[in-house]
Amino acid sequence: MPNIDTILSLLKKYYPDPIIALKSKNSLELLVATILSAQCTDTRVNIVTETLFKKYRKAKDYAKADLKAFEQDIRSTGFYHNKAKNIVGAANKILKDFRGRVPETMEDLLELPGVARKTANVVLYNAYNKNEGIAVDTHVTRVAQRLGLTKNSVPEKIEQDLMSQLDKKEWGPFSLRLIWHGRQTCHAQKPKCLECFLKGFCSYYG
């Protein structure tokens, strides 16, 4: 595997202050937006949540939502049957077991319907500034594989590979930096290899 320190320093240079693309004002909105983002672009999610977050403001609003109506509210994000069921289920769990507040630990977040490690990591870092792991989405997977930072394709194993090479304080921002690089340069189709500042480390380019 290449030395991740050089890659990290370059990523910090080009993406000094990475922020999550999903728009939210609190941990509940971020949780909902992240669940909606599965198999959907962040741009589409932000369009949907602009209206959604005005209609549903607290966990109890989601918990008592009419499932069919809620499905229509989020329909354009795709897989809306499962997403609606998970969001309503998560809200009920938050009310019942966590006093109406989105939990702040990996263990508790993973108890919520529709929440796996990626979503939990997103919420923990971006809402609570906690580095419990590395959020692995399609961008992180693609860029990490092309840079030779992992040979795995399973998100949990990719996460472990990356965590083992980085200081814990870098986990959250590293994920955001790879996501931005995947969006702007290292596209799945027709990546901008010639203008990529990481091409010297890249197996795809080589």
XYZ file of C-alpha atoms in Angstrom:
206
model
C 0.000 0.000 0.000
C 1.225 3.558 -0.693
C 2.203 5.906 2.110
C -1.079 7.513 3.104
C 0.660 10.501 4.737
C 1.593 12.060 1.382
C -1.892 11.460 0.011
C -3.390 12.992 3.153
C -1.210 16.106 2.943
C -2.244 16.663 -0.681
C -5.913 16.166 0.157
C -5.581 18.709 2.976
C -3.974 21.182 0.585
C -6.732 20.947 -2.020
C -9.666 20.411 0.376
C -8.592 22.316 3.516
C -12.038 22.666 5.115
C -14.282 19.900 3.771
C -17.937 20.039 4.745
C -20.742 17.594 4.159
C -22.873 18.333 1.096
C -26.124 17.321 2.795
C -27.886 20.340 4.263
C -29.164 20.103 7.824
C -29.523 22.250 10.932
C -29.387 19.541 13.604
C -28.670 15.877 14.238
C -32.215 14.724 13.424
C -32.222 16.479 10.051
C -28.790 15.033 9.283
C -29.944 11.530 10.200
C -32.988 11.820 7.934
C -30.971 13.315 5.069
C -28.328 10.595 5.328
C -30.916 7.812 5.245
C -32.476 9.477 2.178
C -29.075 9.743 0.476
C -28.737 5.987 -0.056
C -28.687 5.351 -3.821
C -29.507 9.027 -4.376
C -27.517 12.182 -5.078
C -27.012 14.710 -2.315
C -28.357 17.381 -4.675
C -31.681 15.551 -4.980
C -31.831 14.944 -1.223
C -31.283 18.647 -0.530
C -34.138 19.543 -2.871
C -36.458 17.123 -1.065
C -35.421 18.095 2.462
C -35.862 21.800 1.819
C -39.602 21.165 1.955
C -39.511 18.092 4.203
C -37.765 19.826 7.102
C -40.440 22.519 7.190
C -43.174 19.891 7.452
C -41.439 17.590 9.938
C -39.467 19.403 12.622
C -39.140 16.979 15.542
C -38.861 13.239 16.044
C -42.516 13.080 17.055
C -43.523 14.629 13.712
C -41.852 11.767 11.845
C -43.090 9.163 14.324
C -46.743 10.098 13.817
C -46.441 10.646 10.050
C -48.861 8.878 7.752
C -46.621 6.359 6.018
C -48.253 6.662 2.586
C -48.121 10.459 2.678
C -44.521 10.373 3.886
C -43.579 8.044 1.048
C -44.866 10.620 -1.413
C -42.879 13.368 0.355
C -39.634 11.478 -0.283
C -40.579 9.567 -3.426
C -38.044 11.220 -5.740
C -35.104 9.990 -3.631
C -35.834 6.408 -4.718
C -36.445 3.265 -2.612
C -39.007 5.382 -0.812
C -40.957 2.460 0.728
C -37.962 1.298 2.751
C -36.685 4.794 3.478
C -40.076 5.932 4.785
C -40.434 2.842 6.972
C -36.907 3.278 8.352
C -37.225 7.006 9.075
C -40.582 6.616 10.826
C -39.238 3.585 12.689
C -36.080 5.435 13.708
C -38.136 8.361 15.003
C -40.261 6.048 17.127
C -37.147 4.366 18.521
C -35.602 7.772 19.292
C -38.741 8.804 21.194
C -39.094 5.503 23.031
C -35.483 4.752 23.966
C -33.496 7.993 23.618
C -35.795 10.686 25.038
C -36.422 12.208 21.644
C -32.754 12.904 20.893
C -30.638 11.303 18.178
C -28.130 9.138 20.082
C -24.466 10.096 20.239
C -22.793 6.672 20.264
C -22.143 4.153 17.509
C -23.755 1.379 19.549
C -26.996 3.299 20.049
C -27.189 4.657 16.502
C -26.885 1.146 15.081
C -30.076 0.225 16.949
C -32.074 2.617 14.759
C -33.865 1.201 11.690
C -32.068 2.061 8.458
C -28.804 2.953 10.195
C -25.618 1.049 9.389
C -22.039 2.144 10.085
C -21.867 4.635 7.207
C -24.899 6.593 8.362
C -23.808 6.377 11.995
C -20.343 7.701 11.128
C -21.839 10.594 9.162
C -24.049 11.620 12.086
C -21.373 11.150 14.744
C -18.758 13.243 12.985
C -20.866 15.918 11.298
C -23.433 16.439 14.062
C -21.441 15.596 17.197
C -17.809 16.015 16.075
C -17.000 12.447 17.122
C -14.530 10.256 15.246
C -15.781 6.714 15.773
C -15.017 5.482 12.267
C -14.846 6.423 8.599
C -17.998 6.849 6.526
C -17.543 4.700 3.418
C -19.787 5.588 0.490
C -19.348 4.923 -3.230
C -16.911 7.838 -3.623
C -14.725 6.735 -0.714
C -14.763 3.163 -2.017
C -13.765 4.145 -5.547
C -11.035 6.631 -4.632
C -9.531 4.442 -1.902
C -9.385 1.457 -4.254
C -7.824 3.443 -7.091
C -5.202 4.876 -4.721
C -4.339 1.402 -3.473
C -5.414 2.170 0.096
C -7.604 -0.927 0.141
C -8.142 -4.058 -1.902
C -11.507 -4.734 -0.329
C -14.948 -4.024 -1.744
C -17.006 -4.499 1.431
C -17.545 -1.116 3.139
C -16.808 -2.404 6.649
C -13.478 -3.881 5.511
C -12.572 -0.726 3.572
C -13.311 1.266 6.721
C -11.002 -0.946 8.781
C -8.230 -0.646 6.168
C -8.413 3.152 6.180
C -8.726 3.461 9.961
C -5.598 1.356 10.441
C -3.546 3.780 8.325
C -4.742 7.067 9.835
C -4.693 8.834 13.177
C -8.160 8.783 14.715
C -8.488 12.586 14.506
C -8.253 12.312 10.687
C -11.049 9.778 10.178
C -14.024 12.112 9.709
C -12.345 14.761 7.541
C -10.541 12.109 5.471
C -13.873 10.630 4.449
C -15.183 14.075 3.445
C -12.030 14.818 1.450
C -12.266 11.555 -0.503
C -15.938 12.253 -1.204
C -15.158 15.735 -2.552
C -12.332 14.348 -4.667
C -14.647 11.670 -6.029
C -17.247 14.280 -6.897
C -14.944 16.826 -8.483
C -12.218 14.769 -10.145
C -12.213 11.006 -9.619
C -15.534 10.224 -11.287
C -16.725 6.658 -11.737
C -16.998 7.249 -15.481
C -14.471 9.456 -17.281
C -12.390 10.595 -14.291
C -10.339 13.754 -14.850
C -7.023 11.920 -14.539
C -4.803 14.437 -16.294
C -5.720 17.223 -13.876
C -5.729 14.994 -10.775
C -3.155 15.881 -8.113
C -3.151 12.254 -6.942
C -2.527 10.588 -10.308
C 0.983 9.627 -9.267
C -0.498 7.246 -6.689
C -3.359 5.963 -8.824
C -3.592 2.447 -10.215
C -6.453 3.476 -12.525
C -4.329 6.202 -14.137
C -1.231 4.008 -14.271
